[in-house]
PDB file of C-alpha atoms in Angstrom:
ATOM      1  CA  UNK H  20       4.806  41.791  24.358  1.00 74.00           C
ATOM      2  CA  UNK H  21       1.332  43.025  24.768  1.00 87.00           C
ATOM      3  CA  UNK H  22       2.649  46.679  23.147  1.00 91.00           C
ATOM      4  CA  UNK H  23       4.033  44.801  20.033  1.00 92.00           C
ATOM      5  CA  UNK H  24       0.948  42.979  19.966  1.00 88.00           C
ATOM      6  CA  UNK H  25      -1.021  46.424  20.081  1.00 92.00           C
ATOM      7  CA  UNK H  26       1.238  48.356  17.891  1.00 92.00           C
ATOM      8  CA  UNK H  27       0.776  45.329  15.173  1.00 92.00           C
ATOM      9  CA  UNK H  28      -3.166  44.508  15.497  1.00 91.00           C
ATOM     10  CA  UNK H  29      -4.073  45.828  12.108  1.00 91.00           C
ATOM     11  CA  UNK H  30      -1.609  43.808  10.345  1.00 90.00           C
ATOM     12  CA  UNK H  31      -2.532  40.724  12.041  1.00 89.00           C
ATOM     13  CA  UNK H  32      -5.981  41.568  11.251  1.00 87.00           C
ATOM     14  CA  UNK H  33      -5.391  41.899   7.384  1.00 84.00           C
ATOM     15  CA  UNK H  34      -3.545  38.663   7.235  1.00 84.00           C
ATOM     16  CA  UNK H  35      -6.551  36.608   9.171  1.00 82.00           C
ATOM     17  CA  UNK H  36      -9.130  38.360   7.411  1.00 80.00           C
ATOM     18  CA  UNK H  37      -7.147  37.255   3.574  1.00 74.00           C
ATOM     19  CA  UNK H  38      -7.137  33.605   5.352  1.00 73.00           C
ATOM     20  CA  UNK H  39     -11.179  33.880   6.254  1.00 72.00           C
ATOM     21  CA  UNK H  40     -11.277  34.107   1.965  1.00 68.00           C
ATOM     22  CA  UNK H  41      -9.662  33.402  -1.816  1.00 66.00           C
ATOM     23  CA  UNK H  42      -6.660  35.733  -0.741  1.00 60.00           C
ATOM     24  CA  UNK H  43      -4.540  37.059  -3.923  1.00 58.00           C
ATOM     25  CA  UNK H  44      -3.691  36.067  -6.989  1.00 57.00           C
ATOM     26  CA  UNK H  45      -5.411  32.521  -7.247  1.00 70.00           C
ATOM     27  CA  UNK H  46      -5.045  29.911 -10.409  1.00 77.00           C
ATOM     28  CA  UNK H  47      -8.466  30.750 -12.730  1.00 83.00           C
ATOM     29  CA  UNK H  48      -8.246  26.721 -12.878  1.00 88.00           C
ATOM     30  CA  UNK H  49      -7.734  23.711 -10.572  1.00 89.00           C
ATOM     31  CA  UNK H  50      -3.815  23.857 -10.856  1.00 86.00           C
ATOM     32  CA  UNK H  51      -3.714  20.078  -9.172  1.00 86.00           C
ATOM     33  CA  UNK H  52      -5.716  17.896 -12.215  1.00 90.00           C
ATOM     34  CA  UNK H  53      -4.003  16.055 -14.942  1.00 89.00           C
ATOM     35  CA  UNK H  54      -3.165  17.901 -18.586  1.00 87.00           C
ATOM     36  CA  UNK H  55      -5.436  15.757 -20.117  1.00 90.00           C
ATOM     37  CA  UNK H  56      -8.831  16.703 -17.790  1.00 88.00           C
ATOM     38  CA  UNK H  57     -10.935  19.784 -18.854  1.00 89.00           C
ATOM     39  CA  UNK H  58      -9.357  22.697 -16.814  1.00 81.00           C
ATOM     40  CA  UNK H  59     -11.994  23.349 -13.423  1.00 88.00           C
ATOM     41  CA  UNK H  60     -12.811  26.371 -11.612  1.00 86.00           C
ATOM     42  CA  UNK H  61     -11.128  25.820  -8.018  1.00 87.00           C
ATOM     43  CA  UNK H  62     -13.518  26.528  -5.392  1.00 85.00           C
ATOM     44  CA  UNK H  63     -12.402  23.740  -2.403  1.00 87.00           C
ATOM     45  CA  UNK H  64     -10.129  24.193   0.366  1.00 82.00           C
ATOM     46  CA  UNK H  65      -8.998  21.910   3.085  1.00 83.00           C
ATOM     47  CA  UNK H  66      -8.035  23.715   6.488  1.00 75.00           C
ATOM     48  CA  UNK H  67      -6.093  20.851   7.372  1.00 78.00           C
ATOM     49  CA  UNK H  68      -4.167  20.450   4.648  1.00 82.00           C
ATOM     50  CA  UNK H  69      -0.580  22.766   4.946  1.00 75.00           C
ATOM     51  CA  UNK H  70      -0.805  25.538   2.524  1.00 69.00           C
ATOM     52  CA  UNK H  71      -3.258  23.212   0.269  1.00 66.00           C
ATOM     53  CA  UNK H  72      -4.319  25.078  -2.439  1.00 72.00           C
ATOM     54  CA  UNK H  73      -7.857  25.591  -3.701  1.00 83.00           C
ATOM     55  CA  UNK H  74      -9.183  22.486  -6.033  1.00 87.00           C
ATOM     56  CA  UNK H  75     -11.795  21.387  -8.167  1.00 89.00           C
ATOM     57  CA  UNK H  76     -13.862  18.839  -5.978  1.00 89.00           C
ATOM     58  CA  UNK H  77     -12.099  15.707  -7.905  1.00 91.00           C
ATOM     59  CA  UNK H  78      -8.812  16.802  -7.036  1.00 90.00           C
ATOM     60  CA  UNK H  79      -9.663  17.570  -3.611  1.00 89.00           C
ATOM     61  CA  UNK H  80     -11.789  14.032  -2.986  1.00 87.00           C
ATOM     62  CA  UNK H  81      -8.903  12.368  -4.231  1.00 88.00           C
ATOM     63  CA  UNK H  82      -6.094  13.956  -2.217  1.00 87.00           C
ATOM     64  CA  UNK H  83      -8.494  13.171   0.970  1.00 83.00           C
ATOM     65  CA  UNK H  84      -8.975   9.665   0.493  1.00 77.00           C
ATOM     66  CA  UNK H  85      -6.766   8.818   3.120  1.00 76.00           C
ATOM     67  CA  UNK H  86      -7.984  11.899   5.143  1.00 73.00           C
ATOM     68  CA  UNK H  87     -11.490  11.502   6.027  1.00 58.00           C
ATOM     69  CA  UNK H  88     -11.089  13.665   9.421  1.00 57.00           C
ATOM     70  CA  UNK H  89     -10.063  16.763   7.307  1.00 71.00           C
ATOM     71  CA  UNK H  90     -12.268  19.675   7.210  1.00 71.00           C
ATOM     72  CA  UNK H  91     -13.120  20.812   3.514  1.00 78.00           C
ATOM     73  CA  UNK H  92     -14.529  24.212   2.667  1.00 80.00           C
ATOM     74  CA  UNK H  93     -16.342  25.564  -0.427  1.00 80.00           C
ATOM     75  CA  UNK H  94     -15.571  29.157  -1.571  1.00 74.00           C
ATOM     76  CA  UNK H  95     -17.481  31.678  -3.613  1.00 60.00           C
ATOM     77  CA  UNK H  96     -16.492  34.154  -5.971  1.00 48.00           C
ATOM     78  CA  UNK H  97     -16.977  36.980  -3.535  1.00 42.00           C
ATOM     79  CA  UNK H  98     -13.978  35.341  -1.450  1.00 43.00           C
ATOM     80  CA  UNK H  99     -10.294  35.578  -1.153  1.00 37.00           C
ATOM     81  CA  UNK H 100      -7.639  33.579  -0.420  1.00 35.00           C
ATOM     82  CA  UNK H 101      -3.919  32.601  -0.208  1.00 31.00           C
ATOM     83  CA  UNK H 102      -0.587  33.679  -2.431  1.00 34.00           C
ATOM     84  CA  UNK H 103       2.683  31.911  -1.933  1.00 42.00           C
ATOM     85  CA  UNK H 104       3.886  28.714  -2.960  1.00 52.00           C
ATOM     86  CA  UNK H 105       0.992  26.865  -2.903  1.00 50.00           C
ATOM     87  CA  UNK H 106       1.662  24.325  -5.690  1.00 52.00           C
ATOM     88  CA  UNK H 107       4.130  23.228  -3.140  1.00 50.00           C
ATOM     89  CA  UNK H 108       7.581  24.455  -5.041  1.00 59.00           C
ATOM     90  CA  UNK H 109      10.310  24.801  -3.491  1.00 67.00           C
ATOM     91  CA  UNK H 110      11.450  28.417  -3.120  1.00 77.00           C
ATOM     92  CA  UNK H 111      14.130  29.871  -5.734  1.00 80.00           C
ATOM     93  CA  UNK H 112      15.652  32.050  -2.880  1.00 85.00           C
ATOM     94  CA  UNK H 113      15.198  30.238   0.741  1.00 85.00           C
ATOM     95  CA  UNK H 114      15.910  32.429   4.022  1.00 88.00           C
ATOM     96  CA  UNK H 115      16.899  30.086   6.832  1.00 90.00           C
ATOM     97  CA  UNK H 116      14.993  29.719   9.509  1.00 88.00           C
ATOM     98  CA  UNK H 117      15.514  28.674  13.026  1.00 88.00           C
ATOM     99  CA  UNK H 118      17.306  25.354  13.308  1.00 83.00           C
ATOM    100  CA  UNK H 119      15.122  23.788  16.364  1.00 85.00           C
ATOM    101  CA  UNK H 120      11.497  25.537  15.638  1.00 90.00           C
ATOM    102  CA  UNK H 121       8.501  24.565  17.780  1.00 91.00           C
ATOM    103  CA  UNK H 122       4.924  24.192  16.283  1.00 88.00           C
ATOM    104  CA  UNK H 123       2.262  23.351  19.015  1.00 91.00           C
ATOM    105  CA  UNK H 124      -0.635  21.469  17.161  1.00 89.00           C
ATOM    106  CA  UNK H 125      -3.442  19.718  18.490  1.00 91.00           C
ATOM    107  CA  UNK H 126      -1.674  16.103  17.949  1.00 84.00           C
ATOM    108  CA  UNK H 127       1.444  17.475  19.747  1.00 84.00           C
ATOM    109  CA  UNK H 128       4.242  19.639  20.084  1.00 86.00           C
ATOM    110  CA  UNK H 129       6.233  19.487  16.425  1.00 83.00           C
ATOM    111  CA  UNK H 130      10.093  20.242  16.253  1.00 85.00           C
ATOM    112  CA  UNK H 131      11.191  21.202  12.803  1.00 82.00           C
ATOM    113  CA  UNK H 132      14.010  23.112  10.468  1.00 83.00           C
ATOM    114  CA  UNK H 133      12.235  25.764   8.322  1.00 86.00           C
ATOM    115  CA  UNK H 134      12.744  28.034   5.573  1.00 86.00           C
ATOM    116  CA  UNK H 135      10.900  31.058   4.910  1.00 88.00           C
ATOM    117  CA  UNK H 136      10.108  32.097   1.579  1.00 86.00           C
ATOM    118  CA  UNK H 137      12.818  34.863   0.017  1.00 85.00           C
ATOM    119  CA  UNK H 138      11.305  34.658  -3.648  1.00 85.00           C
ATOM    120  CA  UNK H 139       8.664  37.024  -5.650  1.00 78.00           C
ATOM    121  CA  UNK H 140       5.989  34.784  -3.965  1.00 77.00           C
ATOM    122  CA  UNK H 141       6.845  36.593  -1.310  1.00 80.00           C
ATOM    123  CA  UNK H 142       6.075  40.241  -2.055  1.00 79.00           C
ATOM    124  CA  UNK H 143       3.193  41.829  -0.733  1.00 74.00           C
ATOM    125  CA  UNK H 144       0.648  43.080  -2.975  1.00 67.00           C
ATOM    126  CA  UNK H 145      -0.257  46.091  -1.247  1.00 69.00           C
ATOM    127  CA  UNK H 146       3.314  47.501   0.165  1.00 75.00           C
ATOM    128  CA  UNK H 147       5.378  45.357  -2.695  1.00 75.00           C
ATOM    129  CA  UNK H 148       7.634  44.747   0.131  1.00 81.00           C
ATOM    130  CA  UNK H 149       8.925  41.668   1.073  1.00 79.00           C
ATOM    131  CA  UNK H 150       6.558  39.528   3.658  1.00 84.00           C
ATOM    132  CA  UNK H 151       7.993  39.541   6.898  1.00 87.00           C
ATOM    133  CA  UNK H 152       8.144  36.190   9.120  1.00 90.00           C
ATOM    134  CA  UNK H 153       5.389  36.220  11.198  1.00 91.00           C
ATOM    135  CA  UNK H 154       3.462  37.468   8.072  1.00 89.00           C
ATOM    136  CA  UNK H 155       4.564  34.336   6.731  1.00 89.00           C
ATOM    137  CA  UNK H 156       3.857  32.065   9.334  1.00 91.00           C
ATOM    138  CA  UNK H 157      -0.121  33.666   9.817  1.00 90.00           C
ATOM    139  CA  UNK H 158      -0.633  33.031   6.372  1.00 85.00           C
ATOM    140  CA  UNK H 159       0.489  29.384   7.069  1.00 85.00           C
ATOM    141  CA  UNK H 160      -2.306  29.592   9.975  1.00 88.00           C
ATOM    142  CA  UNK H 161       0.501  29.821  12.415  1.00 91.00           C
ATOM    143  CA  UNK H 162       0.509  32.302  15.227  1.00 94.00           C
ATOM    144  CA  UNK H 163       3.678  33.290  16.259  1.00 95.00           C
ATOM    145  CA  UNK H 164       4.741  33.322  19.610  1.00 93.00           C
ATOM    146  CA  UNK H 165       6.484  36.711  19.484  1.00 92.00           C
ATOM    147  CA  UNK H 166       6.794  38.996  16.697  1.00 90.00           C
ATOM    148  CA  UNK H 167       9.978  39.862  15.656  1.00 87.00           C
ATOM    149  CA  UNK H 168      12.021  36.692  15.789  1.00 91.00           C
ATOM    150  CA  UNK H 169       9.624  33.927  15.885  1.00 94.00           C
ATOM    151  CA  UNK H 170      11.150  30.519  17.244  1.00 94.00           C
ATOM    152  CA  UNK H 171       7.602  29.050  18.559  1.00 94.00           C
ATOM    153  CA  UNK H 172       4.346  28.953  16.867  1.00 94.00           C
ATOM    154  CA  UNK H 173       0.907  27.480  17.972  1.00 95.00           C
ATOM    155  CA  UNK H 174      -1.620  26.114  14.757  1.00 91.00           C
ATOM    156  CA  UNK H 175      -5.334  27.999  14.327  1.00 93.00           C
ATOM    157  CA  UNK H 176      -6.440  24.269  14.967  1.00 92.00           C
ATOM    158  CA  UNK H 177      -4.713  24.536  18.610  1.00 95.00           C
ATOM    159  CA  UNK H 178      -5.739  27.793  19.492  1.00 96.00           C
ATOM    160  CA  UNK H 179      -9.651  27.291  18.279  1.00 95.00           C
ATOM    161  CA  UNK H 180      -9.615  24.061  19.947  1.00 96.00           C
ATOM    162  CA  UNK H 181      -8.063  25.302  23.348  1.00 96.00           C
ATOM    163  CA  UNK H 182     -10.596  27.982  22.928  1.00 96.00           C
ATOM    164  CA  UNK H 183     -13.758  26.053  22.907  1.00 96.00           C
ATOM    165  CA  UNK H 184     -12.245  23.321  25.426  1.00 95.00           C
ATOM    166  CA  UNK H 185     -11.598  26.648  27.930  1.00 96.00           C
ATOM    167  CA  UNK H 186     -15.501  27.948  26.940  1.00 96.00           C
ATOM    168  CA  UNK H 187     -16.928  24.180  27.903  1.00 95.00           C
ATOM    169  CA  UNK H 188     -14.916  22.908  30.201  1.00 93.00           C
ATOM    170  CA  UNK H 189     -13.192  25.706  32.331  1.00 94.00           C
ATOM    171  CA  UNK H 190      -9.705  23.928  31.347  1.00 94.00           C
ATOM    172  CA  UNK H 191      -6.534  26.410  31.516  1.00 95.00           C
ATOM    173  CA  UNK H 192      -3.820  26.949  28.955  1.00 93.00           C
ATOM    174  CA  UNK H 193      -0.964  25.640  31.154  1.00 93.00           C
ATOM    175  CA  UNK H 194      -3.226  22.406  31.409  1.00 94.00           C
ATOM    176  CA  UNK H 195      -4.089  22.579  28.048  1.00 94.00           C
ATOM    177  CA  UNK H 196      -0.382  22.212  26.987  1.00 91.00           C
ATOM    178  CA  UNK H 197       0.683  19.783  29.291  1.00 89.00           C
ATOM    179  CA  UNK H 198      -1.799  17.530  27.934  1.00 90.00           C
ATOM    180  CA  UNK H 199      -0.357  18.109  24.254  1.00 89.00           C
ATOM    181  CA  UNK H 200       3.532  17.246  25.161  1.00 87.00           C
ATOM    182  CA  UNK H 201       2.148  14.482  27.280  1.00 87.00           C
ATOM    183  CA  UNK H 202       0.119  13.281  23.980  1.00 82.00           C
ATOM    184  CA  UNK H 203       3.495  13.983  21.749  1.00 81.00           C
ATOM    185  CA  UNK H 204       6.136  11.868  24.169  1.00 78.00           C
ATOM    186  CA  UNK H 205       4.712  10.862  27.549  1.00 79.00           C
ATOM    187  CA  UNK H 206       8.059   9.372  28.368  1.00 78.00           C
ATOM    188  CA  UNK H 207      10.001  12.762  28.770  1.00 74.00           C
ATOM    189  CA  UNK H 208      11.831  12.502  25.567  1.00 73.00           C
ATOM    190  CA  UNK H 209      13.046  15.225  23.297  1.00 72.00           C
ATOM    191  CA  UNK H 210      10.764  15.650  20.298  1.00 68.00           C
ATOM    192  CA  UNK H 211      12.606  14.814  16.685  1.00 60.00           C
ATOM    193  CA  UNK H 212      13.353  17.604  14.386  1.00 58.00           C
ATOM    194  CA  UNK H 213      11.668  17.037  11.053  1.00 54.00           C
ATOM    195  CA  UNK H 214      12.499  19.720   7.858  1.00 50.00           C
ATOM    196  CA  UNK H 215       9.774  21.436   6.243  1.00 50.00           C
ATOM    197  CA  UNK H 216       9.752  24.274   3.790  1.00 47.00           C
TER     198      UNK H 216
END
């Protein structure tokens, strides 16, 4: 695990450095408002949000309304960003994922049905090669647990928050963890699978 993770470091790298930014090929206007509005330059992102796209700030106050706890970010043209479907489509040319995938997020451990993206969407712009899974699931800000056939994944938002509770309070990972199953079904249930694309 540790070699794969060694051998791989610079492609991690690129993808987290593309999420720090605008990333690739982003809308030159706010591709959520109405026809009718005067077309904005998109410059807001929510971190929260799953694959949310950048907005003008109307879009994005309205699709928070119901989100105050989200954390909003403003980006300059010297930035980068995201490429994928981030209007949300579905994809043209699904690959199926695994059936019973885990996502460990701060509000719980998540079980869900997946599909990765097969599509043009999904072409890398500097090896025009087809993005591979974990590739896929980084630019969702989702570390995969391994690398080649990812079946577990654990959110930025866990990792960065398991990160600073370690720094403050001393508290482990195997701690850490327990807490988050206990928060998703403190009864010893199995967790639901939900689909998500």
């Amino acid at each position: 695990p540790m070699r794969t993770f060694v051998r791989n470091r610079e492609d991690y790298l690129n993808v987290m450095m593309i999420l720090k930014g605008r990333g690739d090929h982003v809308p030159e206007t706010c591709p959520t408002c109405p026809p009718d509005k005067e077309p904005t330059t998109p410059v807001f992102r929510c971190m929260d949000c799953f694959q949310g796209p950048l907005s003008c700030q109307d879009c994005c106050i309205e699709q928070h309304v119901a989100h105050p706890l989200h954390r909003i970010q403003v980006c300059d043209r010297f930035s980068f960003f995201l490429k994928g479907h981030s209007d949300k489509s579905d994809c043209s040319r699904p690959i199926r994922g695994p059936s019973k995938f885990i996502v460990v997020h701060t509000n719980g451990v998540h079980r869900i049905r997946l599909n990765y993206c097969g599509c043009h969407l999904s072409i890398s712009s500097s090896t025009s090669l087809q993005r591979q899974k974990w590739e896929q699931l980084m630019r969702c800000r989702w570390f995969p647990a391994t690398h080649a056939h990812p079946r577990t994944t654990f959110t930025f938002q866990f990792l960065e928050q398991f990160h600073i509770m370690n720094l403050s309070g001393k508290i482990n990972l195997y701690d850490y963890y327990k807490a988050i199953e206990k928060l998703t079904d403190n009864t010893g249930g199995k967790i639901p699978v939900c689909s998500i694309r």
